[in-house]
Tab-separated table of C-alpha atoms in Angstrom:
chain	number	residue	atom	x	y	z
B	1	MET	CA	3.159	5.490	23.805
B	2	ASN	CA	1.377	2.459	26.493
B	3	GLU	CA	3.440	0.047	25.080
B	4	SER	CA	1.893	-2.759	27.069
B	5	ILE	CA	-1.155	-5.466	26.713
B	6	VAL	CA	-3.946	-6.278	28.832
B	7	PRO	CA	-4.341	-10.120	30.099
B	8	THR	CA	-6.836	-11.642	27.980
B	9	LEU	CA	-10.209	-11.756	27.742
B	10	GLY	CA	-12.304	-14.472	26.424
B	11	CYS	CA	-16.133	-13.650	25.912
B	12	PHE	CA	-15.899	-13.360	22.137
B	13	ASP	CA	-15.977	-16.587	20.258
B	14	ARG	CA	-14.840	-14.919	18.173
B	15	ILE	CA	-14.112	-11.480	15.997
B	16	ILE	CA	-16.293	-9.764	12.272
B	17	ILE	CA	-14.665	-6.631	10.895
B	18	PHE	CA	-16.251	-4.534	8.519
B	19	GLY	CA	-14.366	-1.097	7.740
B	20	ASP	CA	-11.731	0.442	5.534
B	21	SER	CA	-8.026	0.885	5.070
B	22	ILE	CA	-7.684	1.727	9.199
B	23	SER	CA	-8.538	-2.351	10.370
B	24	ASP	CA	-7.867	-4.117	6.269
B	25	THR	CA	-5.644	-6.921	7.268
B	26	GLY	CA	-5.080	-7.688	4.188
B	27	ASN	CA	-7.910	-7.959	1.941
B	28	MET	CA	-6.782	-5.447	-0.581
B	29	TYR	CA	-3.271	-6.417	-0.534
B	30	LEU	CA	-4.954	-10.103	-1.672
B	31	LEU	CA	-7.914	-8.720	-4.239
B	32	THR	CA	-3.980	-6.578	-6.274
B	33	GLY	CA	-2.400	-9.901	-6.614
B	34	LYS	CA	-0.061	-9.061	-3.598
B	35	PRO	CA	1.658	-5.937	-5.110
B	36	ASN	CA	5.342	-5.632	-3.965
B	37	THR	CA	5.314	-1.808	-4.114
B	38	GLY	CA	3.126	-0.045	-1.493
B	39	ILE	CA	1.453	-1.778	1.722
B	40	GLY	CA	2.908	-5.455	-0.225
B	41	ALA	CA	7.105	-3.458	0.281
B	42	LEU	CA	8.300	-2.555	3.439
B	43	PRO	CA	8.503	-0.253	5.052
B	44	TYR	CA	4.778	-1.601	5.565
B	45	GLY	CA	4.828	-3.709	8.653
B	46	GLU	CA	8.523	-3.702	9.720
B	47	THR	CA	8.314	-2.838	13.395
B	48	TYR	CA	6.139	-5.456	14.088
B	49	PHE	CA	5.603	-7.950	11.572
B	50	HIS	CA	9.150	-7.536	10.004
B	51	ASN	CA	7.292	-7.820	6.931
B	52	PRO	CA	4.996	-6.343	4.954
B	53	THR	CA	1.090	-8.082	5.574
B	54	GLY	CA	-1.031	-5.717	3.517
B	55	ARG	CA	-1.775	-4.051	7.351
B	56	PHE	CA	-1.819	0.156	6.067
B	57	SER	CA	1.310	1.174	8.431
B	58	ASP	CA	3.904	0.192	10.299
B	59	GLY	CA	2.448	-2.670	12.262
B	60	ARG	CA	-0.410	-3.958	14.343
B	61	LEU	CA	-4.119	-1.819	13.960
B	62	ILE	CA	-7.200	-1.201	16.366
B	63	VAL	CA	-8.453	-4.001	15.212
B	64	ASP	CA	-5.205	-6.524	16.106
B	65	PHE	CA	-5.129	-5.319	19.958
B	66	VAL	CA	-8.472	-5.781	20.617
B	67	ALA	CA	-8.156	-9.130	19.117
B	68	GLN	CA	-5.495	-10.310	21.606
B	69	GLN	CA	-6.006	-8.469	24.166
B	70	PHE	CA	-9.886	-10.930	23.714
B	71	GLY	CA	-7.569	-13.969	23.795
B	72	LEU	CA	-8.236	-14.226	19.819
B	73	PRO	CA	-5.929	-14.668	16.933
B	74	PHE	CA	-4.711	-11.790	14.587
B	75	LEU	CA	-8.266	-12.069	12.259
B	76	PRO	CA	-8.046	-13.213	8.702
B	77	SER	CA	-8.611	-12.050	5.358
B	78	SER	CA	-12.388	-12.571	4.166
B	79	VAL	CA	-10.541	-13.349	0.353
B	80	GLY	CA	-8.220	-15.345	2.196
B	81	GLY	CA	-10.433	-18.529	3.453
B	82	LYS	CA	-13.039	-20.781	2.507
B	83	THR	CA	-13.656	-23.245	5.716
B	84	GLN	CA	-15.104	-22.694	8.923
B	85	GLU	CA	-11.779	-23.225	10.032
B	86	TYR	CA	-10.073	-20.883	8.420
B	87	PHE	CA	-12.998	-18.526	9.809
B	88	GLN	CA	-12.945	-20.099	13.129
B	89	LYS	CA	-12.266	-17.040	15.254
B	90	GLY	CA	-12.848	-14.580	13.374
B	91	VAL	CA	-13.024	-13.087	9.810
B	92	ASN	CA	-12.295	-9.195	8.298
B	93	PHE	CA	-13.628	-7.946	5.342
B	94	ALA	CA	-12.490	-4.378	5.802
B	95	VAL	CA	-10.663	-3.701	2.490
B	96	GLY	CA	-8.490	-0.047	2.350
B	97	GLY	CA	-10.212	2.124	-0.226
B	98	ALA	CA	-13.737	1.175	0.863
B	99	ALA	CA	-16.900	4.054	1.548
B	100	ALA	CA	-20.152	3.724	3.434
B	101	LEU	CA	-21.735	3.619	-0.287
B	102	ASN	CA	-21.810	1.644	-2.398
B	103	ASN	CA	-20.812	3.219	-6.343
B	104	SER	CA	-23.778	3.852	-7.567
B	105	GLU	CA	-25.352	5.731	-4.200
B	106	PHE	CA	-22.226	7.093	-3.863
B	107	ASN	CA	-22.171	8.516	-7.743
B	108	ILE	CA	-25.769	9.987	-7.040
B	109	ILE	CA	-25.307	12.140	-4.545
B	110	SER	CA	-22.045	14.043	-5.264
B	111	GLY	CA	-22.899	13.835	-8.785
B	112	LEU	CA	-18.221	12.754	-8.972
B	113	ASN	CA	-18.340	9.429	-11.396
B	114	ILE	CA	-16.735	6.412	-8.934
B	115	THR	CA	-15.414	3.457	-11.303
B	116	THR	CA	-13.030	2.029	-8.916
B	117	GLN	CA	-14.277	-1.993	-7.737
B	118	ASP	CA	-16.928	-1.373	-5.228
B	119	ASN	CA	-15.862	-2.834	-2.165
B	120	SER	CA	-18.103	-0.779	-0.173
B	121	LEU	CA	-20.113	-1.678	4.014
B	122	TRP	CA	-22.914	-2.723	1.629
B	123	VAL	CA	-20.690	-5.397	-0.448
B	124	GLN	CA	-18.801	-6.191	2.671
B	125	LEU	CA	-22.120	-7.065	4.174
B	126	GLN	CA	-23.541	-8.673	1.346
B	127	SER	CA	-20.355	-10.981	1.252
B	128	PHE	CA	-21.136	-11.547	5.018
B	129	LYS	CA	-24.383	-12.811	5.067
B	130	ASN	CA	-23.169	-15.209	2.128
B	131	LEU	CA	-20.166	-16.743	4.280
B	132	LEU	CA	-22.205	-16.390	6.855
B	133	PRO	CA	-23.353	-19.899	6.530
B	134	THR	CA	-19.834	-21.605	6.123
B	135	ILE	CA	-18.410	-20.099	9.231
B	136	ALA	CA	-22.248	-20.702	10.933
B	137	GLN	CA	-21.565	-25.030	9.861
B	138	GLY	CA	-23.051	-27.255	11.813
B	139	SER	CA	-24.859	-24.372	14.225
B	140	ASP	CA	-27.215	-22.177	14.382
B	141	ALA	CA	-26.333	-18.545	12.686
B	142	ALA	CA	-27.779	-16.480	15.297
B	143	THR	CA	-25.783	-18.456	17.813
B	144	VAL	CA	-22.596	-17.595	15.668
B	145	MET	CA	-23.822	-14.216	15.786
B	146	SER	CA	-24.652	-13.896	19.334
B	147	THR	CA	-21.092	-14.950	20.190
B	148	SER	CA	-19.463	-12.801	17.853
B	149	LEU	CA	-17.891	-9.341	19.180
B	150	VAL	CA	-18.963	-7.095	15.357
B	151	PHE	CA	-17.015	-4.244	14.484
B	152	VAL	CA	-18.579	-2.197	12.210
B	153	GLY	CA	-16.175	0.790	11.028
B	154	GLU	CA	-14.393	2.733	11.137
B	155	ILE	CA	-16.153	4.004	8.408
B	156	GLY	CA	-17.215	6.548	6.506
B	157	GLY	CA	-14.022	7.748	5.781
B	158	ASN	CA	-13.497	7.788	2.715
B	159	ASP	CA	-16.454	8.511	1.761
B	160	TYR	CA	-15.394	12.017	2.088
B	161	ASN	CA	-11.483	11.565	1.100
B	162	ARG	CA	-13.000	10.986	-2.020
B	163	GLY	CA	-14.643	14.726	-2.155
B	164	LEU	CA	-11.310	16.501	0.219
B	165	THR	CA	-8.510	15.193	-2.122
B	166	THR	CA	-9.835	16.680	-5.553
B	167	LEU	CA	-11.000	19.888	-3.252
B	168	VAL	CA	-14.719	19.886	-2.759
B	169	PRO	CA	-15.504	22.701	-1.067
B	170	LEU	CA	-16.319	20.918	2.128
B	171	GLU	CA	-19.596	22.418	2.624
B	172	LYS	CA	-20.925	20.643	-0.602
B	173	VAL	CA	-19.322	16.892	0.832
B	174	GLN	CA	-20.859	18.072	4.132
B	175	THR	CA	-24.335	17.409	2.280
B	176	TRP	CA	-23.338	13.939	2.050
B	177	THR	CA	-23.584	13.252	5.998
B	178	PRO	CA	-26.677	12.249	6.250
B	179	TYR	CA	-26.406	9.474	3.976
B	180	VAL	CA	-23.168	8.030	4.877
B	181	ILE	CA	-24.687	7.689	8.086
B	182	SER	CA	-27.567	6.333	7.117
B	183	ALA	CA	-25.973	3.512	5.796
B	184	ILE	CA	-23.904	2.642	8.799
B	185	GLY	CA	-27.037	2.201	10.495
B	186	SER	CA	-28.561	0.270	7.982
B	187	ALA	CA	-25.872	-1.826	8.279
B	188	VAL	CA	-26.032	-2.315	11.833
B	189	ASN	CA	-29.690	-2.864	12.024
B	190	ASP	CA	-28.640	-6.156	9.181
B	191	LEU	CA	-26.535	-6.947	10.944
B	192	ILE	CA	-28.778	-6.974	15.040
B	193	ASN	CA	-31.567	-8.600	12.451
B	194	LEU	CA	-28.577	-11.913	11.625
B	195	GLY	CA	-28.196	-11.980	15.751
B	196	ALA	CA	-25.636	-9.681	16.045
B	197	THR	CA	-25.715	-8.747	19.900
B	198	THR	CA	-22.754	-6.893	20.690
B	199	LEU	CA	-21.152	-4.052	17.953
B	200	VAL	CA	-19.176	-1.840	18.308
B	201	VAL	CA	-19.481	1.280	16.144
B	202	PRO	CA	-16.528	4.034	15.582
B	203	GLY	CA	-16.453	7.486	14.804
B	204	ASN	CA	-14.229	9.069	12.352
B	205	PHE	CA	-10.791	10.492	13.287
B	206	PRO	CA	-9.604	14.394	13.911
B	207	ILE	CA	-9.344	14.785	10.411
B	208	GLY	CA	-7.390	17.682	10.670
B	209	CYS	CA	-4.469	16.508	11.868
B	210	ALA	CA	-3.577	13.927	8.666
B	211	PRO	CA	-0.669	15.298	7.322
B	212	VAL	CA	-2.263	14.195	3.563
B	213	TYR	CA	-5.105	17.464	4.574
B	214	LEU	CA	-2.232	19.728	6.719
B	215	LYS	CA	-0.712	20.083	3.299
B	216	LEU	CA	-3.798	19.927	1.486
B	217	TYR	CA	-5.593	22.697	2.690
B	218	GLN	CA	-2.408	24.835	5.074
B	219	THR	CA	-2.981	28.584	4.863
B	220	ASN	CA	-1.537	31.696	6.197
B	221	LYS	CA	-4.204	32.328	8.732
B	222	SER	CA	-3.134	32.003	12.630
B	223	GLU	CA	-6.778	31.800	13.692
B	224	ASP	CA	-7.356	28.067	11.286
B	225	TYR	CA	-5.374	26.137	12.535
B	226	ASP	CA	-5.790	25.282	16.686
B	227	PRO	CA	-3.115	26.661	19.001
B	228	GLN	CA	-2.560	23.622	21.296
B	229	THR	CA	-2.606	20.750	18.243
B	230	GLY	CA	-2.261	23.249	14.878
B	231	CYS	CA	-4.290	21.007	13.368
B	232	ILE	CA	-7.085	22.852	10.878
B	233	ASN	CA	-9.813	23.739	12.917
B	234	ARG	CA	-12.923	23.084	10.307
B	235	LEU	CA	-11.483	19.459	9.203
B	236	ASN	CA	-11.703	18.858	13.294
B	237	ASP	CA	-15.158	20.395	13.063
B	238	PHE	CA	-16.657	18.375	9.830
B	239	SER	CA	-15.493	14.934	11.890
B	240	VAL	CA	-17.191	16.433	15.076
B	241	TYR	CA	-20.522	16.434	12.870
B	242	HIS	CA	-19.580	13.090	11.132
B	243	ASN	CA	-19.726	11.582	14.952
B	244	ASN	CA	-22.413	13.490	16.623
B	245	LEU	CA	-24.682	12.502	13.551
B	246	LEU	CA	-23.726	8.799	13.948
B	247	GLN	CA	-24.086	8.847	17.781
B	248	GLN	CA	-27.746	10.043	17.101
B	249	GLU	CA	-28.408	7.814	14.713
B	250	LEU	CA	-26.942	4.511	17.399
B	251	ASP	CA	-29.340	6.168	19.254
B	252	LYS	CA	-32.034	5.005	17.308
B	253	GLN	CA	-30.969	1.683	16.840
B	254	ARG	CA	-30.738	1.243	20.189
B	255	GLN	CA	-34.698	1.855	21.019
B	256	LEU	CA	-35.118	-0.926	17.644
B	257	HIS	CA	-32.908	-2.889	19.168
B	258	PRO	CA	-32.841	-2.507	23.259
B	259	ASN	CA	-31.700	-6.456	23.455
B	260	ALA	CA	-28.304	-5.313	21.716
B	261	LYS	CA	-25.702	-3.849	23.361
B	262	ILE	CA	-24.572	-0.873	20.352
B	263	ILE	CA	-21.542	1.086	21.739
B	264	TYR	CA	-20.084	3.988	20.272
B	265	ALA	CA	-15.972	4.173	20.290
B	266	ASP	CA	-14.839	7.440	19.847
B	267	TYR	CA	-11.549	7.679	18.187
B	268	TYR	CA	-12.141	11.180	18.023
B	269	GLY	CA	-11.363	11.311	21.477
B	270	ALA	CA	-8.857	8.642	21.570
B	271	LEU	CA	-6.279	9.821	19.241
B	272	LEU	CA	-6.791	14.306	19.682
B	273	SER	CA	-5.501	12.801	23.328
B	274	VAL	CA	-2.237	11.774	21.746
B	275	TYR	CA	-1.938	15.340	19.711
B	276	GLN	CA	-2.381	17.074	22.815
B	277	ASN	CA	-0.483	15.097	25.038
B	278	ALA	CA	2.317	14.798	22.372
B	279	THR	CA	5.098	16.406	24.569
B	280	LYS	CA	4.239	14.668	27.267
B	281	LEU	CA	4.570	11.218	24.643
B	282	GLY	CA	7.862	12.018	23.753
B	283	ILE	CA	6.841	12.824	20.146
B	284	GLN	CA	9.207	15.594	18.806
B	285	SER	CA	6.243	16.291	15.337
B	286	PRO	CA	3.194	15.514	15.477
B	287	LEU	CA	1.684	16.290	12.601
B	288	PHE	CA	4.489	15.115	10.764
B	289	ALA	CA	3.600	11.583	8.335
B	290	CYS	CA	7.313	8.988	10.166
B	291	CYS	CA	7.098	7.349	7.005
B	292	GLY	CA	7.288	10.187	3.491
B	293	ALA	CA	8.747	12.209	1.565
B	294	GLN	CA	12.035	13.620	2.357
B	295	ASP	CA	12.369	17.953	2.931
B	296	SER	CA	8.635	17.791	2.342
B	297	LYS	CA	5.989	20.280	4.462
B	298	TYR	CA	4.512	17.531	6.853
B	299	HIS	CA	7.090	14.610	5.508
B	300	TYR	CA	4.484	14.037	3.118
B	301	SER	CA	3.760	14.337	-1.045
B	302	PHE	CA	0.749	13.549	-3.445
B	303	ASN	CA	3.593	11.970	-5.782
B	304	HIS	CA	5.870	10.414	-3.516
B	305	GLY	CA	4.744	8.352	-1.437
B	306	CYS	CA	5.241	5.744	1.871
B	307	GLY	CA	8.102	3.305	0.215
B	308	ASP	CA	8.938	5.128	-2.817
B	309	LYS	CA	12.356	5.643	-3.371
B	310	GLN	CA	12.025	9.735	-2.479
B	311	SER	CA	10.945	9.299	0.958
B	312	SER	CA	12.800	8.107	4.787
B	313	VAL	CA	11.418	6.415	7.700
B	314	CYS	CA	11.730	8.509	10.990
B	315	ALA	CA	13.757	6.707	13.125
B	316	ASP	CA	11.585	5.856	15.904
B	317	PRO	CA	8.071	4.981	14.916
B	318	LEU	CA	6.394	4.951	18.682
B	319	LYS	CA	7.423	8.813	18.845
B	320	SER	CA	5.317	9.674	15.162
B	321	ILE	CA	1.496	9.938	15.850
B	322	SER	CA	1.044	9.085	11.143
B	323	TRP	CA	2.666	6.585	9.704
B	324	ASP	CA	2.473	7.695	5.657
B	325	GLY	CA	0.143	11.052	5.939
B	326	VAL	CA	-2.930	8.900	5.479
B	327	HIS	CA	-2.416	6.007	7.762
B	328	LEU	CA	-1.773	5.924	11.649
B	329	THR	CA	1.437	4.079	13.276
B	330	GLU	CA	1.618	1.016	15.413
B	331	ALA	CA	1.779	3.405	18.054
B	332	SER	CA	-1.270	5.397	17.692
B	333	TYR	CA	-3.190	2.511	17.057
B	334	HIS	CA	-1.845	0.991	20.716
B	335	ALA	CA	-2.728	4.378	22.032
B	336	ILE	CA	-6.719	3.981	21.044
B	337	ALA	CA	-7.147	0.691	21.205
B	338	ASP	CA	-5.798	0.905	25.282
B	339	GLY	CA	-8.365	4.149	25.429
B	340	ILE	CA	-11.977	1.628	23.472
B	341	MET	CA	-10.657	-1.570	26.005
B	342	ASP	CA	-9.984	0.075	29.233
B	343	GLY	CA	-11.611	3.410	28.926
B	344	PRO	CA	-12.446	6.555	28.663
B	345	TYR	CA	-13.627	6.278	24.824
B	346	THR	CA	-16.461	3.348	24.837
B	347	ASP	CA	-19.071	3.407	27.420
B	348	PRO	CA	-19.131	0.701	28.647
B	349	PRO	CA	-15.058	0.005	28.242
B	350	LEU	CA	-14.716	-3.017	26.216
B	351	SER	CA	-12.778	-4.413	28.681
B	352	LYS	CA	-16.000	-4.444	30.922
B	353	LEU	CA	-18.077	-6.584	28.037
B	354	CYS	CA	-16.501	-10.005	29.771
């Protein structure tokens, strides 16, 4: 996969990010007291940082590559500081496990009973509103927002994961999608009303290619799988359904806010292209986790995750797509970042924003 970094661009003063573990640069790590297990221990972080940083990967995330290409430092975790100086170049509110819907709304629409700490998009947005006076200290908040690149997501995947990992029928999980999309649209609307003028809203990944779901939903029927990639068709179709509704919602927001740039980032297409071109990219086992349970199909186990004594790490993460069966390798995130910076997976490419 391409490991080059394009020349840095300097058209934004900061990046502000909301989302889940795809973008979390340390919030969950800090919120849980910096545990020495899971994301708080090697091999997480081994490729680039050479130590765990709270990122759910072996190295940098999409947002890290975007920050680098805009000439900005890696984004600090929102729970890690309290001063204007700390947040001067950006802030990251993404938390691993976060959903788009807050717990109470999710429980109502799903019939499930989620009682874990609520780090939802709504909660992240409230935290940002509380922090904005600190970030904007000495200047107008609207000016701060207008000079920021705002990422709203990727978010929504965990709303579905809560159902899919507990084998709630896909048809029922799909009924949650309009509520998830509404929550994302509401956040976009709120941020624009606060002064944001450039927002990137990513879609969801092709979840039918993830080792966790390949293991959980495996069948003996060849027609259930894409013959080119080996991914599960109906799960990828569900991701497409979510992404189509999201794009419709963004069209509505563009009509409401014609002066704002609301950019859809096609994470689905960018990642699917990696699977479709795996052989050309030198990836030998594209559907296997790089870090996972030994001698297990897809190198993934529900009982022994990456970092456990029963797990092992592949020789070269650059030649793997999935890192731990759920999250991606730095190489995959780099490929997606290139696809949204230079095209064709955003319109316009983010590099053209300058």
